[in-house]
Amino acid sequence: MEVILESTIKCPNCGHEKTEEMPTDACQFFYECENCKTVMKPKAGDCCVYCSYGTVPCPPIQQNKSCC
């Protein structure tokens, strides 16, 4: 299975979207929207902002591994 490294994060506050490359060696717990400056944190039960607000879950989750 090929791991997808890009995910588009959508801000829950203003709806701004940006495609980012996900880290493969760590989870990203915080992400600041470049439009409205809202700092996003993972939703309950998610390991990172990509799993909560991205179009693609983080690489460890894609590989059915535990995340961080």
N, CA, C and O atoms as a Maestro MAE file, in Angstrom:
{
 s_m_m2io_version
 :::
 2.0.0
}

f_m_ct {
 s_m_title
 :::
 protein
 m_atom[272] {
  # First column is atom index #
  i_m_mmod_type
  r_m_x_coord
  r_m_y_coord
  r_m_z_coord
  i_m_residue_number
  s_m_chain_name
  s_m_pdb_residue_name
  s_m_pdb_atom_name
  i_m_atomic_number
  :::
  1 25 0.833 -1.183 0.000 1 A "MET " " N  " 7
  2 3 0.000 0.000 0.000 1 A "MET " " CA " 6
  3 2 0.883 1.255 0.000 1 A "MET " " C  " 6
  4 15 1.794 1.387 0.817 1 A "MET " " O  " 8
  5 25 0.602 2.146 -0.907 2 A "GLU " " N  " 7
  6 3 1.363 3.392 -0.994 2 A "GLU " " CA " 6
  7 2 0.841 4.411 0.016 2 A "GLU " " C  " 6
  8 15 -0.365 4.635 0.121 2 A "GLU " " O  " 8
  9 25 1.756 5.019 0.750 3 A "VAL " " N  " 7
  10 3 1.385 6.022 1.746 3 A "VAL " " CA " 6
  11 2 1.319 7.386 1.070 3 A "VAL " " C  " 6
  12 15 2.247 7.794 0.372 3 A "VAL " " O  " 8
  13 25 0.217 8.075 1.286 4 A "ILE " " N  " 7
  14 3 0.033 9.424 0.748 4 A "ILE " " CA " 6
  15 2 0.592 10.409 1.762 4 A "ILE " " C  " 6
  16 15 0.234 10.365 2.939 4 A "ILE " " O  " 8
  17 25 1.468 11.298 1.308 5 A "LEU " " N  " 7
  18 3 2.121 12.230 2.235 5 A "LEU " " CA " 6
  19 2 1.527 13.624 2.225 5 A "LEU " " C  " 6
  20 15 1.902 14.451 3.056 5 A "LEU " " O  " 8
  21 25 0.612 13.912 1.311 6 A "GLU " " N  " 7
  22 3 -0.012 15.236 1.280 6 A "GLU " " CA " 6
  23 2 -1.466 15.145 1.720 6 A "GLU " " C  " 6
  24 15 -2.180 14.204 1.375 6 A "GLU " " O  " 8
  25 25 -1.883 16.132 2.481 7 A "SER " " N  " 7
  26 3 -3.250 16.209 2.967 7 A "SER " " CA " 6
  27 2 -3.675 17.676 2.941 7 A "SER " " C  " 6
  28 15 -2.874 18.567 3.222 7 A "SER " " O  " 8
  29 25 -4.920 17.913 2.608 8 A "THR " " N  " 7
  30 3 -5.442 19.278 2.615 8 A "THR " " CA " 6
  31 2 -6.185 19.501 3.922 8 A "THR " " C  " 6
  32 15 -7.183 18.840 4.209 8 A "THR " " O  " 8
  33 25 -5.683 20.436 4.703 9 A "ILE " " N  " 7
  34 3 -6.295 20.761 5.999 9 A "ILE " " CA " 6
  35 2 -7.311 21.876 5.786 9 A "ILE " " C  " 6
  36 15 -7.037 22.870 5.114 9 A "ILE " " O  " 8
  37 25 -8.495 21.688 6.375 10 A "LYS " " N  " 7
  38 3 -9.557 22.703 6.294 10 A "LYS " " CA " 6
  39 2 -9.819 23.246 7.689 10 A "LYS " " C  " 6
  40 15 -10.108 22.496 8.621 10 A "LYS " " O  " 8
  41 25 -9.714 24.550 7.814 11 A "CYS " " N  " 7
  42 3 -9.939 25.209 9.098 11 A "CYS " " CA " 6
  43 2 -11.420 25.127 9.476 11 A "CYS " " C  " 6
  44 15 -12.279 25.502 8.678 11 A "CYS " " O  " 8
  45 25 -11.726 24.643 10.676 12 A "PRO " " N  " 7
  46 3 -13.127 24.560 11.101 12 A "PRO " " CA " 6
  47 2 -13.726 25.926 11.426 12 A "PRO " " C  " 6
  48 15 -14.945 26.066 11.520 12 A "PRO " " O  " 8
  49 25 -12.876 26.923 11.595 13 A "ASN " " N  " 7
  50 3 -13.344 28.259 11.948 13 A "ASN " " CA " 6
  51 2 -13.725 29.083 10.719 13 A "ASN " " C  " 6
  52 15 -14.813 29.657 10.678 13 A "ASN " " O  " 8
  53 25 -12.842 29.148 9.714 14 A "CYS " " N  " 7
  54 3 -13.091 30.015 8.559 14 A "CYS " " CA " 6
  55 2 -13.243 29.263 7.232 14 A "CYS " " C  " 6
  56 15 -13.641 29.851 6.226 14 A "CYS " " O  " 8
  57 25 -12.923 27.956 7.233 15 A "GLY " " N  " 7
  58 3 -13.057 27.164 6.017 15 A "GLY " " CA " 6
  59 2 -11.875 27.235 5.070 15 A "GLY " " C  " 6
  60 15 -11.906 26.630 3.998 15 A "GLY " " O  " 8
  61 25 -10.837 27.961 5.446 16 A "HIS " " N  " 7
  62 3 -9.637 28.057 4.605 16 A "HIS " " CA " 6
  63 2 -9.004 26.681 4.454 16 A "HIS " " C  " 6
  64 15 -8.935 25.913 5.413 16 A "HIS " " O  " 8
  65 25 -8.543 26.373 3.246 17 A "GLU " " N  " 7
  66 3 -7.910 25.085 2.984 17 A "GLU " " CA " 6
  67 2 -6.491 25.281 2.483 17 A "GLU " " C  " 6
  68 15 -6.205 26.212 1.730 17 A "GLU " " O  " 8
  69 25 -5.601 24.385 2.914 18 A "LYS " " N  " 7
  70 3 -4.224 24.418 2.446 18 A "LYS " " CA " 6
  71 2 -3.678 22.995 2.412 18 A "LYS " " C  " 6
  72 15 -3.858 22.225 3.356 18 A "LYS " " O  " 8
  73 25 -3.014 22.661 1.319 19 A "THR " " N  " 7
  74 3 -2.388 21.350 1.189 19 A "THR " " CA " 6
  75 2 -0.995 21.401 1.793 19 A "THR " " C  " 6
  76 15 -0.191 22.278 1.474 19 A "THR " " O  " 8
  77 25 -0.729 20.450 2.666 20 A "GLU " " N  " 7
  78 3 0.547 20.389 3.382 20 A "GLU " " CA " 6
  79 2 1.130 18.989 3.254 20 A "GLU " " C  " 6
  80 15 0.400 18.021 3.041 20 A "GLU " " O  " 8
  81 25 2.457 18.885 3.385 21 A "GLU " " N  " 7
  82 3 3.109 17.588 3.451 21 A "GLU " " CA " 6
  83 2 3.158 17.155 4.905 21 A "GLU " " C  " 6
  84 15 3.611 17.903 5.772 21 A "GLU " " O  " 8
  85 25 2.689 15.946 5.166 22 A "MET " " N  " 7
  86 3 2.638 15.449 6.536 22 A "MET " " CA " 6
  87 2 3.995 14.916 6.965 22 A "MET " " C  " 6
  88 15 4.711 14.328 6.155 22 A "MET " " O  " 8
  89 25 4.359 15.110 8.227 23 A "PRO " " N  " 7
  90 3 5.604 14.524 8.722 23 A "PRO " " CA " 6
  91 2 5.448 13.007 8.817 23 A "PRO " " C  " 6
  92 15 4.362 12.508 9.110 23 A "PRO " " O  " 8
  93 25 6.523 12.287 8.570 24 A "THR " " N  " 7
  94 3 6.477 10.833 8.651 24 A "THR " " CA " 6
  95 2 7.083 10.321 9.951 24 A "THR " " C  " 6
  96 15 6.954 9.141 10.278 24 A "THR " " O  " 8
  97 25 7.743 11.204 10.691 25 A "ASP " " N  " 7
  98 3 8.447 10.778 11.894 25 A "ASP " " CA " 6
  99 2 7.852 11.317 13.188 25 A "ASP " " C  " 6
  100 15 8.397 11.075 14.265 25 A "ASP " " O  " 8
  101 25 6.738 12.049 13.098 26 A "ALA " " N  " 7
  102 3 6.113 12.609 14.294 26 A "ALA " " CA " 6
  103 2 4.685 13.018 13.982 26 A "ALA " " C  " 6
  104 15 4.332 13.260 12.828 26 A "ALA " " O  " 8
  105 25 3.870 13.091 15.021 27 A "CYS " " N  " 7
  106 3 2.498 13.579 14.854 27 A "CYS " " CA " 6
  107 2 2.486 15.094 14.994 27 A "CYS " " C  " 6
  108 15 3.284 15.667 15.735 27 A "CYS " " O  " 8
  109 25 1.592 15.720 14.289 28 A "GLN " " N  " 7
  110 3 1.466 17.170 14.397 28 A "GLN " " CA " 6
  111 2 0.236 17.467 15.247 28 A "GLN " " C  " 6
  112 15 -0.898 17.258 14.814 28 A "GLN " " O  " 8
  113 25 0.475 17.956 16.459 29 A "PHE " " N  " 7
  114 3 -0.607 18.201 17.404 29 A "PHE " " CA " 6
  115 2 -1.253 19.565 17.235 29 A "PHE " " C  " 6
  116 15 -2.413 19.746 17.606 29 A "PHE " " O  " 8
  117 25 -0.530 20.524 16.685 30 A "PHE " " N  " 7
  118 3 -1.061 21.871 16.502 30 A "PHE " " CA " 6
  119 2 -0.840 22.330 15.072 30 A "PHE " " C  " 6
  120 15 0.158 21.981 14.441 30 A "PHE " " O  " 8
  121 25 -1.782 23.116 14.570 31 A "TYR " " N  " 7
  122 3 -1.654 23.687 13.227 31 A "TYR " " CA " 6
  123 2 -2.368 25.030 13.246 31 A "TYR " " C  " 6
  124 15 -3.530 25.112 13.645 31 A "TYR " " O  " 8
  125 25 -1.674 26.086 12.814 32 A "GLU " " N  " 7
  126 3 -2.261 27.424 12.799 32 A "GLU " " CA " 6
  127 2 -2.752 27.753 11.399 32 A "GLU " " C  " 6
  128 15 -1.995 27.672 10.432 32 A "GLU " " O  " 8
  129 25 -4.024 28.126 11.295 33 A "CYS " " N  " 7
  130 3 -4.598 28.536 10.021 33 A "CYS " " CA " 6
  131 2 -3.924 29.833 9.579 33 A "CYS " " C  " 6
  132 15 -3.868 30.809 10.328 33 A "CYS " " O  " 8
  133 25 -3.415 29.824 8.349 34 A "GLU " " N  " 7
  134 3 -2.729 31.029 7.874 34 A "GLU " " CA " 6
  135 2 -3.700 32.160 7.576 34 A "GLU " " C  " 6
  136 15 -3.279 33.308 7.436 34 A "GLU " " O  " 8
  137 25 -4.986 31.861 7.477 35 A "ASN " " N  " 7
  138 3 -5.982 32.888 7.166 35 A "ASN " " CA " 6
  139 2 -6.505 33.588 8.425 35 A "ASN " " C  " 6
  140 15 -6.427 34.812 8.527 35 A "ASN " " O  " 8
  141 25 -7.037 32.821 9.381 36 A "CYS " " N  " 7
  142 3 -7.663 33.444 10.562 36 A "CYS " " CA " 6
  143 2 -6.850 33.268 11.839 36 A "CYS " " C  " 6
  144 15 -7.230 33.774 12.895 36 A "CYS " " O  " 8
  145 25 -5.728 32.548 11.742 37 A "LYS " " N  " 7
  146 3 -4.799 32.327 12.867 37 A "LYS " " CA " 6
  147 2 -5.356 31.437 13.974 37 A "LYS " " C  " 6
  148 15 -4.786 31.390 15.064 37 A "LYS " " O  " 8
  149 25 -6.469 30.725 13.715 38 A "THR " " N  " 7
  150 3 -6.972 29.754 14.671 38 A "THR " " CA " 6
  151 2 -5.953 28.625 14.813 38 A "THR " " C  " 6
  152 15 -5.435 28.126 13.814 38 A "THR " " O  " 8
  153 25 -5.665 28.225 16.044 39 A "VAL " " N  " 7
  154 3 -4.757 27.099 16.282 39 A "VAL " " CA " 6
  155 2 -5.617 25.853 16.481 39 A "VAL " " C  " 6
  156 15 -6.386 25.752 17.436 39 A "VAL " " O  " 8
  157 25 -5.466 24.910 15.555 40 A "MET " " N  " 7
  158 3 -6.230 23.667 15.614 40 A "MET " " CA " 6
  159 2 -5.484 22.631 16.426 40 A "MET " " C  " 6
  160 15 -4.255 22.564 16.392 40 A "MET " " O  " 8
  161 25 -6.241 21.818 17.161 41 A "LYS " " N  " 7
  162 3 -5.726 20.685 17.920 41 A "LYS " " CA " 6
  163 2 -6.533 19.464 17.498 41 A "LYS " " C  " 6
  164 15 -7.661 19.613 17.028 41 A "LYS " " O  " 8
  165 25 -5.989 18.266 17.651 42 A "PRO " " N  " 7
  166 3 -6.749 17.069 17.266 42 A "PRO " " CA " 6
  167 2 -8.066 16.957 18.039 42 A "PRO " " C  " 6
  168 15 -8.148 17.331 19.209 42 A "PRO " " O  " 8
  169 25 -9.098 16.435 17.360 43 A "LYS " " N  " 7
  170 3 -10.370 16.156 18.029 43 A "LYS " " CA " 6
  171 2 -10.170 14.955 18.955 43 A "LYS " " C  " 6
  172 15 -9.224 14.185 18.792 43 A "LYS " " O  " 8
  173 25 -11.061 14.808 19.914 44 A "ALA " " N  " 7
  174 3 -10.990 13.672 20.843 44 A "ALA " " CA " 6
  175 2 -10.967 12.367 20.058 44 A "ALA " " C  " 6
  176 15 -11.799 12.147 19.178 44 A "ALA " " O  " 8
  177 25 -10.018 11.515 20.382 45 A "GLY " " N  " 7
  178 3 -9.901 10.224 19.724 45 A "GLY " " CA " 6
  179 2 -8.974 10.220 18.517 45 A "GLY " " C  " 6
  180 15 -8.614 9.148 18.030 45 A "GLY " " O  " 8
  181 25 -8.579 11.386 18.023 46 A "ASP " " N  " 7
  182 3 -7.648 11.478 16.897 46 A "ASP " " CA " 6
  183 2 -6.250 11.755 17.427 46 A "ASP " " C  " 6
  184 15 -6.077 12.355 18.487 46 A "ASP " " O  " 8
  185 25 -5.246 11.300 16.660 47 A "CYS " " N  " 7
  186 3 -3.867 11.450 17.132 47 A "CYS " " CA " 6
  187 2 -3.209 12.740 16.663 47 A "CYS " " C  " 6
  188 15 -2.226 13.181 17.258 47 A "CYS " " O  " 8
  189 25 -3.741 13.360 15.590 48 A "CYS " " N  " 7
  190 3 -3.091 14.559 15.075 48 A "CYS " " CA " 6
  191 2 -4.086 15.414 14.284 48 A "CYS " " C  " 6
  192 15 -5.218 14.998 14.035 48 A "CYS " " O  " 8
  193 25 -3.652 16.600 13.898 49 A "VAL " " N  " 7
  194 3 -4.543 17.511 13.168 49 A "VAL " " CA " 6
  195 2 -4.898 16.980 11.784 49 A "VAL " " C  " 6
  196 15 -5.963 17.303 11.258 49 A "VAL " " O  " 8
  197 25 -4.025 16.173 11.186 50 A "TYR " " N  " 7
  198 3 -4.339 15.621 9.858 50 A "TYR " " CA " 6
  199 2 -5.480 14.610 9.947 50 A "TYR " " C  " 6
  200 15 -6.322 14.542 9.051 50 A "TYR " " O  " 8
  201 25 -5.511 13.838 11.007 51 A "CYS " " N  " 7
  202 3 -6.598 12.869 11.188 51 A "CYS " " CA " 6
  203 2 -7.923 13.579 11.486 51 A "CYS " " C  " 6
  204 15 -8.990 13.064 11.152 51 A "CYS " " O  " 8
  205 25 -7.859 14.749 12.109 52 A "SER " " N  " 7
  206 3 -9.075 15.490 12.451 52 A "SER " " CA " 6
  207 2 -9.568 16.404 11.341 52 A "SER " " C  " 6
  208 15 -10.772 16.471 11.091 52 A "SER " " O  " 8
  209 25 -8.665 17.107 10.670 53 A "TYR " " N  " 7
  210 3 -9.074 18.158 9.734 53 A "TYR " " CA " 6
  211 2 -8.566 17.972 8.312 53 A "TYR " " C  " 6
  212 15 -8.866 18.786 7.438 53 A "TYR " " O  " 8
  213 25 -7.804 16.919 8.068 54 A "GLY " " N  " 7
  214 3 -7.225 16.702 6.746 54 A "GLY " " CA " 6
  215 2 -8.052 15.794 5.859 54 A "GLY " " C  " 6
  216 15 -8.949 15.088 6.321 54 A "GLY " " O  " 8
  217 25 -7.731 15.828 4.578 55 A "THR " " N  " 7
  218 3 -8.403 14.963 3.617 55 A "THR " " CA " 6
  219 2 -7.833 13.556 3.629 55 A "THR " " C  " 6
  220 15 -8.466 12.621 3.138 55 A "THR " " O  " 8
  221 25 -6.629 13.401 4.194 56 A "VAL " " N  " 7
  222 3 -5.949 12.103 4.271 56 A "VAL " " CA " 6
  223 2 -5.419 11.948 5.692 56 A "VAL " " C  " 6
  224 15 -4.814 12.882 6.218 56 A "VAL " " O  " 8
  225 25 -5.628 10.795 6.331 57 A "PRO " " N  " 7
  226 3 -5.069 10.597 7.675 57 A "PRO " " CA " 6
  227 2 -3.543 10.505 7.636 57 A "PRO " " C  " 6
  228 15 -2.955 10.290 6.576 57 A "PRO " " O  " 8
  229 25 -2.915 10.667 8.783 58 A "CYS " " N  " 7
  230 3 -1.452 10.656 8.865 58 A "CYS " " CA " 6
  231 2 -0.873 9.317 8.422 58 A "CYS " " C  " 6
  232 15 -1.572 8.303 8.442 58 A "CYS " " O  " 8
  233 25 0.412 9.302 8.017 59 A "PRO " " N  " 7
  234 3 1.046 8.079 7.515 59 A "PRO " " CA " 6
  235 2 0.932 6.850 8.424 59 A "PRO " " C  " 6
  236 15 0.622 5.772 7.917 59 A "PRO " " O  " 8
  237 25 1.170 6.953 9.761 60 A "PRO " " N  " 7
  238 3 1.024 5.743 10.587 60 A "PRO " " CA " 6
  239 2 -0.390 5.162 10.551 60 A "PRO " " C  " 6
  240 15 -0.548 3.942 10.519 60 A "PRO " " O  " 8
  241 25 -1.396 5.995 10.555 61 A "ILE " " N  " 7
  242 3 -2.782 5.512 10.509 61 A "ILE " " CA " 6
  243 2 -3.065 4.868 9.151 61 A "ILE " " C  " 6
  244 15 -3.767 3.860 9.082 61 A "ILE " " O  " 8
  245 25 -2.529 5.436 8.078 62 A "GLN " " N  " 7
  246 3 -2.693 4.832 6.763 62 A "GLN " " CA " 6
  247 2 -2.093 3.429 6.716 62 A "GLN " " C  " 6
  248 15 -2.579 2.570 5.980 62 A "GLN " " O  " 8
  249 25 -1.043 3.194 7.498 63 A "GLN " " N  " 7
  250 3 -0.364 1.902 7.515 63 A "GLN " " CA " 6
  251 2 -0.892 0.976 8.624 63 A "GLN " " C  " 6
  252 15 -0.295 -0.061 8.912 63 A "GLN " " O  " 8
  253 25 -2.016 1.366 9.238 64 A "ASN " " N  " 7
  254 3 -2.622 0.591 10.323 64 A "ASN " " CA " 6
  255 2 -1.681 0.385 11.490 64 A "ASN " " C  " 6
  256 15 -1.685 -0.666 12.131 64 A "ASN " " O  " 8
  257 25 -0.871 1.401 11.761 65 A "LYS " " N  " 7
  258 3 0.029 1.361 12.919 65 A "LYS " " CA " 6
  259 2 -0.500 2.338 13.963 65 A "LYS " " C  " 6
  260 15 -1.328 3.197 13.661 65 A "LYS " " O  " 8
  261 25 -0.018 2.196 15.183 66 A "SER " " N  " 7
  262 3 -0.400 3.175 16.189 66 A "SER " " CA " 6
  263 2 0.331 4.476 15.895 66 A "SER " " C  " 6
  264 15 1.465 4.478 15.418 66 A "SER " " O  " 8
  265 25 -0.321 5.544 16.181 67 A "CYS " " N  " 7
  266 3 0.248 6.855 15.891 67 A "CYS " " CA " 6
  267 2 0.832 7.453 17.155 67 A "CYS " " C  " 6
  268 15 0.136 7.600 18.159 67 A "CYS " " O  " 8
  269 25 2.081 7.790 17.107 68 A "CYS " " N  " 7
  270 3 2.791 8.482 18.196 68 A "CYS " " CA " 6
  271 2 2.548 7.847 19.534 68 A "CYS " " C  " 6
  272 15 3.075 8.314 20.544 68 A "CYS " " O  " 8
  :::
 }
 m_bond[271] {
  # First column is bond index #
  i_m_from
  i_m_to
  i_m_order
  :::
  1 1 2 1
  2 2 3 1
  3 3 4 2
  4 3 5 1
  5 5 6 1
  6 6 7 1
  7 7 8 2
  8 7 9 1
  9 9 10 1
  10 10 11 1
  11 11 12 2
  12 11 13 1
  13 13 14 1
  14 14 15 1
  15 15 16 2
  16 15 17 1
  17 17 18 1
  18 18 19 1
  19 19 20 2
  20 19 21 1
  21 21 22 1
  22 22 23 1
  23 23 24 2
  24 23 25 1
  25 25 26 1
  26 26 27 1
  27 27 28 2
  28 27 29 1
  29 29 30 1
  30 30 31 1
  31 31 32 2
  32 31 33 1
  33 33 34 1
  34 34 35 1
  35 35 36 2
  36 35 37 1
  37 37 38 1
  38 38 39 1
  39 39 40 2
  40 39 41 1
  41 41 42 1
  42 42 43 1
  43 43 44 2
  44 43 45 1
  45 45 46 1
  46 46 47 1
  47 47 48 2
  48 47 49 1
  49 49 50 1
  50 50 51 1
  51 51 52 2
  52 51 53 1
  53 53 54 1
  54 54 55 1
  55 55 56 2
  56 55 57 1
  57 57 58 1
  58 58 59 1
  59 59 60 2
  60 59 61 1
  61 61 62 1
  62 62 63 1
  63 63 64 2
  64 63 65 1
  65 65 66 1
  66 66 67 1
  67 67 68 2
  68 67 69 1
  69 69 70 1
  70 70 71 1
  71 71 72 2
  72 71 73 1
  73 73 74 1
  74 74 75 1
  75 75 76 2
  76 75 77 1
  77 77 78 1
  78 78 79 1
  79 79 80 2
  80 79 81 1
  81 81 82 1
  82 82 83 1
  83 83 84 2
  84 83 85 1
  85 85 86 1
  86 86 87 1
  87 87 88 2
  88 87 89 1
  89 89 90 1
  90 90 91 1
  91 91 92 2
  92 91 93 1
  93 93 94 1
  94 94 95 1
  95 95 96 2
  96 95 97 1
  97 97 98 1
  98 98 99 1
  99 99 100 2
  100 99 101 1
  101 101 102 1
  102 102 103 1
  103 103 104 2
  104 103 105 1
  105 105 106 1
  106 106 107 1
  107 107 108 2
  108 107 109 1
  109 109 110 1
  110 110 111 1
  111 111 112 2
  112 111 113 1
  113 113 114 1
  114 114 115 1
  115 115 116 2
  116 115 117 1
  117 117 118 1
  118 118 119 1
  119 119 120 2
  120 119 121 1
  121 121 122 1
  122 122 123 1
  123 123 124 2
  124 123 125 1
  125 125 126 1
  126 126 127 1
  127 127 128 2
  128 127 129 1
  129 129 130 1
  130 130 131 1
  131 131 132 2
  132 131 133 1
  133 133 134 1
  134 134 135 1
  135 135 136 2
  136 135 137 1
  137 137 138 1
  138 138 139 1
  139 139 140 2
  140 139 141 1
  141 141 142 1
  142 142 143 1
  143 143 144 2
  144 143 145 1
  145 145 146 1
  146 146 147 1
  147 147 148 2
  148 147 149 1
  149 149 150 1
  150 150 151 1
  151 151 152 2
  152 151 153 1
  153 153 154 1
  154 154 155 1
  155 155 156 2
  156 155 157 1
  157 157 158 1
  158 158 159 1
  159 159 160 2
  160 159 161 1
  161 161 162 1
  162 162 163 1
  163 163 164 2
  164 163 165 1
  165 165 166 1
  166 166 167 1
  167 167 168 2
  168 167 169 1
  169 169 170 1
  170 170 171 1
  171 171 172 2
  172 171 173 1
  173 173 174 1
  174 174 175 1
  175 175 176 2
  176 175 177 1
  177 177 178 1
  178 178 179 1
  179 179 180 2
  180 179 181 1
  181 181 182 1
  182 182 183 1
  183 183 184 2
  184 183 185 1
  185 185 186 1
  186 186 187 1
  187 187 188 2
  188 187 189 1
  189 189 190 1
  190 190 191 1
  191 191 192 2
  192 191 193 1
  193 193 194 1
  194 194 195 1
  195 195 196 2
  196 195 197 1
  197 197 198 1
  198 198 199 1
  199 199 200 2
  200 199 201 1
  201 201 202 1
  202 202 203 1
  203 203 204 2
  204 203 205 1
  205 205 206 1
  206 206 207 1
  207 207 208 2
  208 207 209 1
  209 209 210 1
  210 210 211 1
  211 211 212 2
  212 211 213 1
  213 213 214 1
  214 214 215 1
  215 215 216 2
  216 215 217 1
  217 217 218 1
  218 218 219 1
  219 219 220 2
  220 219 221 1
  221 221 222 1
  222 222 223 1
  223 223 224 2
  224 223 225 1
  225 225 226 1
  226 226 227 1
  227 227 228 2
  228 227 229 1
  229 229 230 1
  230 230 231 1
  231 231 232 2
  232 231 233 1
  233 233 234 1
  234 234 235 1
  235 235 236 2
  236 235 237 1
  237 237 238 1
  238 238 239 1
  239 239 240 2
  240 239 241 1
  241 241 242 1
  242 242 243 1
  243 243 244 2
  244 243 245 1
  245 245 246 1
  246 246 247 1
  247 247 248 2
  248 247 249 1
  249 249 250 1
  250 250 251 1
  251 251 252 2
  252 251 253 1
  253 253 254 1
  254 254 255 1
  255 255 256 2
  256 255 257 1
  257 257 258 1
  258 258 259 1
  259 259 260 2
  260 259 261 1
  261 261 262 1
  262 262 263 1
  263 263 264 2
  264 263 265 1
  265 265 266 1
  266 266 267 1
  267 267 268 2
  268 267 269 1
  269 269 270 1
  270 270 271 1
  271 271 272 2
  :::
 }
}
